[in-house]
mmCIF file of C-alpha atoms and ligand atoms in Angstrom:
data_model
loop_
_atom_site.group_PDB
_atom_site.id
_atom_site.type_symbol
_atom_site.label_atom_id
_atom_site.label_comp_id
_atom_site.label_asym_id
_atom_site.label_seq_id
_atom_site.Cartn_x
_atom_site.Cartn_y
_atom_site.Cartn_z
ATOM 1 C CA MET A 1 205.954 52.380 39.416
ATOM 2 C CA THR A 2 205.673 48.723 40.320
ATOM 3 C CA GLN A 3 202.339 47.085 41.042
ATOM 4 C CA PRO A 4 203.003 46.842 44.824
ATOM 5 C CA GLU A 5 203.766 50.563 44.864
ATOM 6 C CA LEU A 6 200.541 51.326 43.030
ATOM 7 C CA ASP A 7 198.629 49.052 45.412
ATOM 8 C CA HIS A 8 200.204 50.758 48.381
ATOM 9 C CA ARG A 9 198.918 54.203 47.406
ATOM 10 C CA ILE A 10 195.431 52.906 46.679
ATOM 11 C CA HIS A 11 195.413 51.097 50.006
ATOM 12 C CA GLN A 12 196.520 54.252 51.819
ATOM 13 C CA VAL A 13 193.651 56.261 50.365
ATOM 14 C CA LEU A 14 191.184 53.465 51.100
ATOM 15 C CA SER A 15 192.297 53.280 54.727
ATOM 16 C CA ALA A 16 191.883 57.009 55.182
ATOM 17 C CA PHE A 17 188.347 56.856 53.738
ATOM 18 C CA LYS A 18 187.453 53.935 55.996
ATOM 19 C CA LEU A 19 188.843 55.689 59.056
ATOM 20 C CA HIS A 20 186.827 58.884 58.534
ATOM 21 C CA GLY A 21 183.531 57.326 57.456
ATOM 22 C CA PRO A 22 182.013 56.529 60.870
ATOM 23 C CA PHE A 23 182.630 60.090 62.103
ATOM 24 C CA PHE A 24 180.993 61.936 59.259
ATOM 25 C CA ALA A 25 178.162 63.962 60.754
ATOM 26 C CA GLY A 26 178.627 67.522 59.539
ATOM 27 C CA TYR A 27 178.168 67.538 55.776
ATOM 28 C CA PRO A 28 174.963 66.880 53.851
ATOM 29 C CA VAL A 29 176.340 63.844 52.117
ATOM 30 C CA ASN A 30 174.444 60.559 52.190
ATOM 31 C CA GLN A 31 176.916 57.674 52.592
ATOM 32 C CA ASP A 32 174.323 54.943 52.636
ATOM 33 C CA PHE A 33 174.643 53.355 49.185
ATOM 34 C CA ASP A 34 175.967 50.485 47.108
ATOM 35 C CA TYR A 35 176.508 51.023 43.389
ATOM 36 C CA SER A 36 178.556 47.902 42.734
ATOM 37 C CA ASP A 37 176.040 46.914 40.019
ATOM 38 C CA LEU A 38 177.331 49.873 38.008
ATOM 39 C CA TYR A 39 181.058 49.126 38.316
ATOM 40 C CA PRO A 40 181.312 47.353 34.907
ATOM 41 C CA LEU A 41 180.389 50.653 33.246
ATOM 42 C CA LEU A 42 183.745 52.069 34.341
ATOM 43 C CA SER A 43 185.512 49.919 31.743
ATOM 44 C CA PHE A 44 184.330 52.219 28.953
ATOM 45 C CA ALA A 45 185.134 55.749 27.832
ATOM 46 C CA ALA A 46 181.568 57.005 28.046
ATOM 47 C CA ASN A 47 180.771 60.682 27.573
ATOM 48 C CA ASN A 48 177.491 62.624 27.656
ATOM 49 C CA ILE A 49 178.740 65.541 25.598
ATOM 50 C CA GLY A 50 175.965 67.732 24.239
ATOM 51 C CA ASP A 51 172.268 68.192 24.883
ATOM 52 C CA PRO A 52 170.749 65.038 26.426
ATOM 53 C CA PHE A 53 167.522 65.776 24.564
ATOM 54 C CA GLY A 54 169.303 66.135 21.237
ATOM 55 C CA HIS A 55 171.305 63.867 18.989
ATOM 56 C CA SER A 56 174.996 63.238 19.614
ATOM 57 C CA ARG A 57 177.615 61.677 17.370
ATOM 58 C CA TYR A 58 179.371 60.318 20.459
ATOM 59 C CA GLN A 59 177.538 57.059 20.892
ATOM 60 C CA SER A 60 178.837 55.665 24.198
ATOM 61 C CA ASN A 61 176.545 57.942 26.126
ATOM 62 C CA THR A 62 173.762 57.619 28.678
ATOM 63 C CA HIS A 63 171.560 60.415 27.320
ATOM 64 C CA GLU A 64 168.463 58.269 27.486
ATOM 65 C CA THR A 65 168.942 57.624 31.197
ATOM 66 C CA GLU A 66 169.843 61.273 31.704
ATOM 67 C CA ARG A 67 166.521 62.313 30.129
ATOM 68 C CA GLU A 68 164.730 59.898 32.422
ATOM 69 C CA VAL A 69 166.484 61.452 35.433
ATOM 70 C CA VAL A 70 165.516 64.963 34.306
ATOM 71 C CA ARG A 71 161.898 63.933 33.831
ATOM 72 C CA THR A 72 161.725 62.216 37.226
ATOM 73 C CA ILE A 73 163.261 65.192 39.002
ATOM 74 C CA ALA A 74 160.995 67.606 37.069
ATOM 75 C CA GLU A 75 157.956 65.717 38.274
ATOM 76 C CA LEU A 76 159.213 65.796 41.866
ATOM 77 C CA MET A 77 159.706 69.564 41.441
ATOM 78 C CA ARG A 78 156.130 69.822 40.220
ATOM 79 C CA LEU A 79 156.769 70.553 36.575
ATOM 80 C CA PRO A 80 155.015 68.370 33.969
ATOM 81 C CA PRO A 81 157.881 66.258 32.546
ATOM 82 C CA ASP A 82 156.988 67.213 28.961
ATOM 83 C CA ASP A 83 157.487 70.900 29.820
ATOM 84 C CA ALA A 84 160.911 70.280 31.344
ATOM 85 C CA TRP A 85 164.420 70.606 30.066
ATOM 86 C CA GLY A 86 167.563 70.001 32.075
ATOM 87 C CA TYR A 87 170.622 67.879 32.489
ATOM 88 C CA VAL A 88 172.854 66.135 34.984
ATOM 89 C CA THR A 89 175.475 68.614 36.168
ATOM 90 C CA ALA A 90 178.830 68.286 37.887
ATOM 91 C CA GLY A 91 177.210 69.531 41.122
ATOM 92 C CA GLY A 92 175.129 72.210 42.780
ATOM 93 C CA THR A 93 177.362 75.020 41.578
ATOM 94 C CA GLU A 94 176.958 74.152 37.898
ATOM 95 C CA GLY A 95 173.188 73.853 38.356
ATOM 96 C CA ASN A 96 173.047 77.282 39.965
ATOM 97 C CA MET A 97 175.203 78.698 37.209
ATOM 98 C CA TYR A 98 172.951 77.283 34.520
ATOM 99 C CA GLY A 99 169.725 78.515 36.164
ATOM 100 C CA ILE A 100 171.138 81.992 36.711
ATOM 101 C CA TYR A 101 172.498 82.024 33.141
ATOM 102 C CA VAL A 102 169.047 81.187 31.739
ATOM 103 C CA GLY A 103 167.575 83.960 33.897
ATOM 104 C CA ARG A 104 170.087 86.467 32.591
ATOM 105 C CA GLU A 105 169.476 85.486 28.953
ATOM 106 C CA LEU A 106 165.707 85.880 29.392
ATOM 107 C CA LEU A 107 165.824 89.157 31.313
ATOM 108 C CA ARG A 108 168.817 90.663 29.463
ATOM 109 C CA ASN A 109 170.150 93.074 32.094
ATOM 110 C CA PRO A 110 168.662 91.995 35.408
ATOM 111 C CA ILE A 111 169.668 92.734 38.962
ATOM 112 C CA ALA A 112 170.157 89.552 40.961
ATOM 113 C CA TYR A 113 168.979 89.356 44.570
ATOM 114 C CA PHE A 114 170.205 86.757 47.032
ATOM 115 C CA SER A 115 170.511 86.658 50.796
ATOM 116 C CA GLN A 116 173.408 86.750 53.225
ATOM 117 C CA ASP A 117 172.815 83.046 53.847
ATOM 118 C CA THR A 118 172.980 82.097 50.170
ATOM 119 C CA HIS A 119 175.625 79.509 49.206
ATOM 120 C CA TYR A 120 178.977 81.027 48.250
ATOM 121 C CA SER A 121 178.723 79.603 44.741
ATOM 122 C CA VAL A 122 176.063 82.182 43.842
ATOM 123 C CA ILE A 123 178.271 85.215 44.497
ATOM 124 C CA LYS A 124 181.011 83.643 42.411
ATOM 125 C CA ILE A 125 178.557 82.859 39.600
ATOM 126 C CA LEU A 126 177.164 86.403 39.557
ATOM 127 C CA HIS A 127 180.707 87.676 39.324
ATOM 128 C CA VAL A 128 181.604 85.298 36.476
ATOM 129 C CA LEU A 129 178.409 86.110 34.580
ATOM 130 C CA ASN A 130 178.900 89.798 35.296
ATOM 131 C CA ILE A 131 175.391 90.309 36.674
ATOM 132 C CA ARG A 132 174.570 93.350 38.821
ATOM 133 C CA ASN A 133 173.521 92.094 42.221
ATOM 134 C CA ILE A 134 172.304 93.085 45.656
ATOM 135 C CA MET A 135 172.746 91.059 48.819
ATOM 136 C CA ILE A 136 169.606 90.977 50.948
ATOM 137 C CA ARG A 137 169.753 90.820 54.728
ATOM 138 C CA SER A 138 168.936 87.515 56.397
ATOM 139 C CA GLN A 139 166.765 86.960 59.416
ATOM 140 C CA ASP A 140 168.294 85.153 62.392
ATOM 141 C CA ASN A 141 166.669 81.893 61.293
ATOM 142 C CA GLY A 142 168.495 82.086 57.953
ATOM 143 C CA GLU A 143 165.518 83.096 55.807
ATOM 144 C CA MET A 144 165.733 86.153 53.615
ATOM 145 C CA ASP A 145 164.459 89.419 55.135
ATOM 146 C CA TYR A 146 161.434 90.016 52.917
ATOM 147 C CA ASP A 147 161.110 93.704 53.846
ATOM 148 C CA ASP A 148 164.674 94.281 52.721
ATOM 149 C CA LEU A 149 163.936 92.382 49.491
ATOM 150 C CA ARG A 150 160.807 94.478 48.813
ATOM 151 C CA GLU A 151 162.637 97.762 49.455
ATOM 152 C CA SER A 152 165.648 96.790 47.342
ATOM 153 C CA ILE A 153 163.503 95.732 44.390
ATOM 154 C CA ARG A 154 161.249 98.786 44.762
ATOM 155 C CA ILE A 155 164.195 101.183 44.511
ATOM 156 C CA ASN A 156 165.270 99.384 41.304
ATOM 157 C CA ARG A 157 161.819 98.876 39.816
ATOM 158 C CA ASP A 158 162.996 99.717 36.321
ATOM 159 C CA VAL A 159 165.320 96.686 36.262
ATOM 160 C CA PRO A 160 163.876 93.149 36.139
ATOM 161 C CA PRO A 161 164.789 91.095 39.218
ATOM 162 C CA LEU A 162 166.524 87.716 39.073
ATOM 163 C CA ILE A 163 165.915 86.224 42.485
ATOM 164 C CA VAL A 164 167.946 83.334 43.843
ATOM 165 C CA ALA A 165 165.782 81.627 46.456
ATOM 166 C CA ASN A 166 167.264 79.231 48.976
ATOM 167 C CA ILE A 167 165.337 76.013 49.247
ATOM 168 C CA GLY A 168 167.365 75.044 52.261
ATOM 169 C CA THR A 169 170.327 77.253 53.170
ATOM 170 C CA THR A 170 173.640 75.521 53.639
ATOM 171 C CA MET A 171 174.180 76.511 57.255
ATOM 172 C CA LYS A 172 170.694 76.605 58.801
ATOM 173 C CA GLY A 173 168.513 74.682 56.370
ATOM 174 C CA ALA A 174 166.216 77.713 56.038
ATOM 175 C CA VAL A 175 163.735 77.855 53.152
ATOM 176 C CA ASP A 176 163.010 81.257 51.588
ATOM 177 C CA ALA A 177 159.234 81.701 51.334
ATOM 178 C CA LEU A 178 158.482 81.574 47.598
ATOM 179 C CA ASP A 179 154.899 82.770 48.204
ATOM 180 C CA ARG A 180 156.237 85.934 49.830
ATOM 181 C CA VAL A 181 158.778 86.471 47.055
ATOM 182 C CA ARG A 182 156.009 86.073 44.431
ATOM 183 C CA GLY A 183 153.830 88.411 46.522
ATOM 184 C CA ILE A 184 156.474 91.136 46.368
ATOM 185 C CA ILE A 185 156.834 90.776 42.593
ATOM 186 C CA GLU A 186 153.057 91.058 42.181
ATOM 187 C CA GLU A 187 152.683 93.893 44.662
ATOM 188 C CA LEU A 188 155.262 95.942 42.748
ATOM 189 C CA ALA A 189 153.563 94.987 39.443
ATOM 190 C CA LEU A 190 156.842 93.925 37.834
ATOM 191 C CA PRO A 191 156.192 92.636 34.332
ATOM 192 C CA ARG A 192 159.345 90.532 34.107
ATOM 193 C CA SER A 193 161.162 88.507 36.733
ATOM 194 C CA TYR A 194 162.913 85.166 37.182
ATOM 195 C CA ILE A 195 163.287 82.939 40.227
ATOM 196 C CA HIS A 196 166.050 80.372 40.441
ATOM 197 C CA ALA A 197 165.760 77.929 43.342
ATOM 198 C CA ASP A 198 168.959 76.653 44.927
ATOM 199 C CA ALA A 199 167.612 73.405 46.335
ATOM 200 C CA ALA A 200 170.873 71.491 46.718
ATOM 201 C CA LEU A 201 169.814 69.455 49.755
ATOM 202 C CA SER A 202 166.173 70.229 50.591
ATOM 203 C CA GLY A 203 165.081 69.807 46.976
ATOM 204 C CA MET A 204 165.222 66.089 47.672
ATOM 205 C CA ILE A 205 163.646 66.378 51.148
ATOM 206 C CA LEU A 206 160.583 68.582 50.644
ATOM 207 C CA PRO A 207 158.908 66.435 47.925
ATOM 208 C CA PHE A 208 158.780 63.611 50.474
ATOM 209 C CA VAL A 209 157.277 65.289 53.547
ATOM 210 C CA ASP A 210 153.585 65.734 54.347
ATOM 211 C CA ASP A 211 153.583 69.493 54.764
ATOM 212 C CA PRO A 212 156.387 71.033 52.675
ATOM 213 C CA GLN A 213 157.145 74.721 52.398
ATOM 214 C CA PRO A 214 156.564 75.925 48.800
ATOM 215 C CA PHE A 215 159.545 74.708 46.755
ATOM 216 C CA GLY A 216 158.603 73.812 43.194
ATOM 217 C CA PHE A 217 157.519 75.114 39.814
ATOM 218 C CA ASP A 218 153.916 75.264 41.088
ATOM 219 C CA SER A 219 155.177 78.016 43.434
ATOM 220 C CA GLY A 220 156.501 80.173 40.614
ATOM 221 C CA ILE A 221 160.127 79.175 40.215
ATOM 222 C CA ASP A 222 161.723 79.188 36.751
ATOM 223 C CA SER A 223 164.628 76.825 37.384
ATOM 224 C CA ILE A 224 165.944 74.622 40.164
ATOM 225 C CA ALA A 225 169.260 72.988 40.999
ATOM 226 C CA ILE A 226 169.637 69.969 43.248
ATOM 227 C CA SER A 227 172.728 68.013 44.226
ATOM 228 C CA GLY A 228 173.241 64.335 43.463
ATOM 229 C CA HIS A 229 175.956 63.706 46.047
ATOM 230 C CA LYS A 230 173.888 65.048 48.932
ATOM 231 C CA MET A 231 170.481 63.478 49.518
ATOM 232 C CA ILE A 232 170.553 61.090 46.557
ATOM 233 C CA GLY A 233 173.837 59.621 47.721
ATOM 234 C CA SER A 234 176.239 59.620 44.784
ATOM 235 C CA PRO A 235 179.893 58.788 45.458
ATOM 236 C CA LEU A 236 180.801 61.108 42.570
ATOM 237 C CA PRO A 237 179.810 64.780 42.868
ATOM 238 C CA CYS A 238 176.909 65.591 40.557
ATOM 239 C CA GLY A 239 173.548 67.319 40.415
ATOM 240 C CA VAL A 240 170.491 67.973 38.296
ATOM 241 C CA VAL A 241 169.289 71.279 36.903
ATOM 242 C CA VAL A 242 165.747 71.614 35.601
ATOM 243 C CA THR A 243 164.204 74.543 33.783
ATOM 244 C CA LYS A 244 161.281 75.043 31.420
ATOM 245 C CA ARG A 245 161.734 73.682 27.936
ATOM 246 C CA GLU A 246 160.401 76.894 26.379
ATOM 247 C CA TYR A 247 163.310 78.906 27.859
ATOM 248 C CA THR A 248 166.075 76.884 26.293
ATOM 249 C CA ALA A 249 165.191 77.683 22.678
ATOM 250 C CA GLN A 250 166.991 80.991 23.181
ATOM 251 C CA ILE A 251 170.192 79.425 24.386
ATOM 252 C CA GLY A 252 171.293 76.410 22.316
ATOM 253 C CA ARG A 253 173.767 76.610 19.517
ATOM 254 C CA ALA A 254 174.514 73.757 17.144
ATOM 255 C CA ILE A 255 178.125 72.576 17.146
ATOM 256 C CA GLU A 256 179.023 70.524 14.114
ATOM 257 C CA TYR A 257 182.075 68.792 15.589
ATOM 258 C CA VAL A 258 180.111 66.666 18.088
ATOM 259 C CA GLY A 259 176.869 66.832 16.141
ATOM 260 C CA ALA A 260 175.066 67.986 19.255
ATOM 261 C CA LEU A 261 173.172 71.023 20.458
ATOM 262 C CA ASP A 262 175.469 72.955 22.758
ATOM 263 C CA THR A 263 172.982 73.775 25.490
ATOM 264 C CA THR A 264 175.005 72.646 28.497
ATOM 265 C CA LEU A 265 177.659 74.687 30.294
ATOM 266 C CA LEU A 266 180.289 71.966 30.064
ATOM 267 C CA GLY A 267 181.309 70.178 26.889
ATOM 268 C CA SER A 268 182.316 66.632 27.783
ATOM 269 C CA ARG A 269 180.114 65.459 30.618
ATOM 270 C CA ASN A 270 180.006 62.547 33.019
ATOM 271 C CA ALA A 271 178.024 59.607 31.646
ATOM 272 C CA ILE A 272 178.231 57.577 34.876
ATOM 273 C CA THR A 273 176.575 60.064 37.246
ATOM 274 C CA PRO A 274 173.226 59.938 35.387
ATOM 275 C CA MET A 275 173.328 56.156 35.889
ATOM 276 C CA ILE A 276 174.059 56.606 39.603
ATOM 277 C CA ILE A 277 171.189 59.065 40.090
ATOM 278 C CA TRP A 278 168.851 56.892 38.039
ATOM 279 C CA TYR A 279 169.858 53.844 40.081
ATOM 280 C CA SER A 280 169.149 55.562 43.391
ATOM 281 C CA LEU A 281 165.861 57.152 42.247
ATOM 282 C CA THR A 282 164.612 53.916 40.704
ATOM 283 C CA LYS A 283 165.794 51.551 43.392
ATOM 284 C CA HIS A 284 164.243 53.511 46.253
ATOM 285 C CA GLY A 285 161.301 54.987 44.371
ATOM 286 C CA PRO A 286 159.234 57.820 45.900
ATOM 287 C CA GLU A 287 158.078 55.567 48.734
ATOM 288 C CA GLY A 288 161.651 54.618 49.587
ATOM 289 C CA PHE A 289 162.660 58.278 49.696
ATOM 290 C CA ARG A 290 159.653 59.052 51.905
ATOM 291 C CA GLU A 291 160.907 56.493 54.410
ATOM 292 C CA ILE A 292 164.520 57.665 54.235
ATOM 293 C CA VAL A 293 163.475 61.306 54.713
ATOM 294 C CA ALA A 294 161.116 60.456 57.589
ATOM 295 C CA ARG A 295 163.931 58.610 59.347
ATOM 296 C CA MET A 296 166.378 61.497 58.808
ATOM 297 C CA LEU A 297 163.976 64.075 60.183
ATOM 298 C CA ASP A 298 163.203 61.805 63.107
ATOM 299 C CA THR A 299 166.925 61.542 63.919
ATOM 300 C CA ALA A 300 167.236 65.335 63.566
ATOM 301 C CA GLU A 301 164.420 65.855 66.056
ATOM 302 C CA TYR A 302 166.061 63.357 68.393
ATOM 303 C CA ALA A 303 169.314 65.335 68.134
ATOM 304 C CA VAL A 304 167.612 68.651 68.951
ATOM 305 C CA GLN A 305 165.913 67.098 71.978
ATOM 306 C CA GLN A 306 169.078 65.438 73.268
ATOM 307 C CA PHE A 307 171.160 68.603 72.830
ATOM 308 C CA ASN A 308 168.482 70.606 74.638
ATOM 309 C CA ALA A 309 168.173 68.002 77.400
ATOM 310 C CA ASN A 310 171.903 68.486 77.978
ATOM 311 C CA GLY A 311 171.606 72.247 78.181
ATOM 312 C CA ILE A 312 172.828 72.990 74.642
ATOM 313 C CA PRO A 313 170.478 75.337 72.733
ATOM 314 C CA ALA A 314 170.187 73.413 69.451
ATOM 315 C CA TRP A 315 167.425 73.981 66.904
ATOM 316 C CA ARG A 316 166.429 73.150 63.346
ATOM 317 C CA ALA A 317 164.213 74.655 60.674
ATOM 318 C CA ARG A 318 160.912 72.991 59.802
ATOM 319 C CA ASN A 319 161.397 69.938 57.551
ATOM 320 C CA SER A 320 165.168 70.204 57.890
ATOM 321 C CA ALA A 321 167.774 67.643 58.908
ATOM 322 C CA THR A 322 170.258 70.428 59.694
ATOM 323 C CA VAL A 323 170.739 70.761 63.456
ATOM 324 C CA VAL A 324 172.287 74.075 64.505
ATOM 325 C CA PHE A 325 174.052 74.629 67.844
ATOM 326 C CA PRO A 326 176.712 76.832 69.448
ATOM 327 C CA ARG A 327 180.158 76.197 68.017
ATOM 328 C CA PRO A 328 181.920 73.381 69.882
ATOM 329 C CA SER A 329 185.638 72.964 70.583
ATOM 330 C CA PRO A 330 188.042 72.472 67.656
ATOM 331 C CA TYR A 331 188.453 68.809 68.618
ATOM 332 C CA VAL A 332 184.734 68.086 68.296
ATOM 333 C CA LEU A 333 184.552 70.030 65.026
ATOM 334 C CA TYR A 334 187.463 68.081 63.611
ATOM 335 C CA HIS A 335 186.561 64.646 64.930
ATOM 336 C CA TRP A 336 182.967 64.745 63.672
ATOM 337 C CA GLN A 337 183.738 66.858 60.594
ATOM 338 C CA LEU A 338 181.186 69.445 61.684
ATOM 339 C CA ALA A 339 180.821 72.613 59.641
ATOM 340 C CA PRO A 340 181.319 75.827 61.644
ATOM 341 C CA LEU A 341 180.366 79.413 60.801
ATOM 342 C CA GLY A 342 181.236 82.079 63.344
ATOM 343 C CA ASP A 343 179.520 81.265 66.644
ATOM 344 C CA ILE A 344 177.518 78.318 65.353
ATOM 345 C CA ALA A 345 178.056 74.890 63.855
ATOM 346 C CA HIS A 346 175.755 72.237 62.474
ATOM 347 C CA LEU A 347 175.405 68.548 62.016
ATOM 348 C CA ILE A 348 173.146 67.017 59.407
ATOM 349 C CA THR A 349 171.318 63.788 60.076
ATOM 350 C CA MET A 350 171.892 62.219 56.685
ATOM 351 C CA PRO A 351 170.713 58.603 56.338
ATOM 352 C CA HIS A 352 173.983 57.119 57.627
ATOM 353 C CA VAL A 353 173.859 59.225 60.816
ATOM 354 C CA THR A 354 172.422 57.156 63.665
ATOM 355 C CA ARG A 355 171.023 58.032 67.079
ATOM 356 C CA ASP A 356 174.095 56.366 68.510
ATOM 357 C CA MET A 357 176.347 58.798 66.612
ATOM 358 C CA ILE A 358 174.260 61.709 67.931
ATOM 359 C CA ASP A 359 174.743 60.449 71.507
ATOM 360 C CA GLN A 360 178.498 60.274 70.915
ATOM 361 C CA VAL A 361 178.632 63.779 69.424
ATOM 362 C CA ILE A 362 176.811 65.169 72.461
ATOM 363 C CA ALA A 363 179.041 63.238 74.871
ATOM 364 C CA ASP A 364 182.118 64.676 73.129
ATOM 365 C CA TYR A 365 180.544 68.128 73.056
ATOM 366 C CA LEU A 366 180.132 68.014 76.848
ATOM 367 C CA GLU A 367 183.527 66.456 77.480
ATOM 368 C CA TRP A 368 185.453 68.959 75.364
ATOM 369 C CA PRO A 369 184.070 72.345 76.303
ATOM 370 C CA ARG A 370 184.892 75.191 73.988
ATOM 371 C CA ALA A 371 187.905 77.168 75.228
ATOM 372 C CA GLU A 372 187.032 80.772 76.067
ATOM 373 C CA THR A 373 188.324 83.043 73.341
HETATM 374 C C1 PLP B 401 176.034 72.170 48.683
HETATM 375 C C2 PLP B 401 175.289 73.360 48.197
HETATM 376 C C3 PLP B 401 175.484 73.876 46.899
HETATM 377 C C4 PLP B 401 176.413 73.358 45.849
HETATM 378 O O1 PLP B 401 177.465 72.723 46.093
HETATM 379 P P1 PLP B 401 178.413 71.911 45.126
HETATM 380 O O2 PLP B 401 179.560 71.723 46.033
HETATM 381 O O3 PLP B 401 178.713 72.738 43.941
HETATM 382 O O4 PLP B 401 177.670 70.677 44.769
HETATM 383 C C5 PLP B 401 174.721 74.935 46.507
HETATM 384 N N1 PLP B 401 173.812 75.478 47.311
HETATM 385 C C6 PLP B 401 173.593 75.024 48.548
HETATM 386 C C7 PLP B 401 172.531 75.664 49.380
HETATM 387 C C8 PLP B 401 174.322 73.956 49.035
HETATM 388 O O5 PLP B 401 174.097 73.517 50.286
#
């Protein structure tokens, strides 16, 4: 291919991205960022293969920054950084897989419990890891039905439970009550259990609000996965998984070829994404995130009020930027890239979503009524 032909394709892709950007209201992806400071790093073949807390023979790595990211996230998730182990993953799915894998290794033959509203990655992971599992009913608000959880665990009392708790469901932003889950485990006097928290989006919201629902290690979780391309705003998909250091001793295996402890699910790993997460966390700092989150939740509340004022029954969970409403017409879904599920759809007031965009979504919603089906 000639250079003009190469340029043409790149330009095509760029134009498509630019065209869709201003109408991006439905997915929990923060588009408000500038990582141009990091661009020079892309001139090198960097690789974070192996355990970020161990030694690696592959020297163009960013393990040190990755450790810093893990420690910062651990602290936000209320785990003393020295007690934490984790790494930067390729996304929420890998973080869930790692947490659930650790749970299975510790409990040997558990039964996994997750709710109807749990992210689809979890069902896939349980299938891949060949873990017995039971789907728990959800309440209408998207939280797990705790009575159903208690009954299901009670019937299987002889098998240790591995519970996947949603710290913000994908569709409704609902947070499973960790205190109630712990209460059930204690009530049934189960000696062994494991809680993995899927905190893809809300894991980076709840640490920055005044009155969060229980979400962290201080509420009894054993591992947590958050996404880097959602709240943190990474242009490359990524995430962070954090678990307790003491758990990982049972899992690592030394691999001579790369001279590294093989504790991560993937072999070769992205060395740029730890830099991106570090950049965002460090640049904004906890105070910056507090402001960003406050603004998001304020826009979400504005959206609920404006929908309601126009006769559309929208709602959101406490401390959630996910605004749920009756499914609009296909045009509105497509134009604003809203995520539908059955009768409902949502928009998410990520930092790039403005009040003006909300007004436009509602105007379109009213102008393009949903065809009767
Ligand atoms: C987005 C999301 C994930 C993971 O998604 P990836 O696409 O793998 O990053 C997991 N759980 C929940 C609740 C999510 O919203």
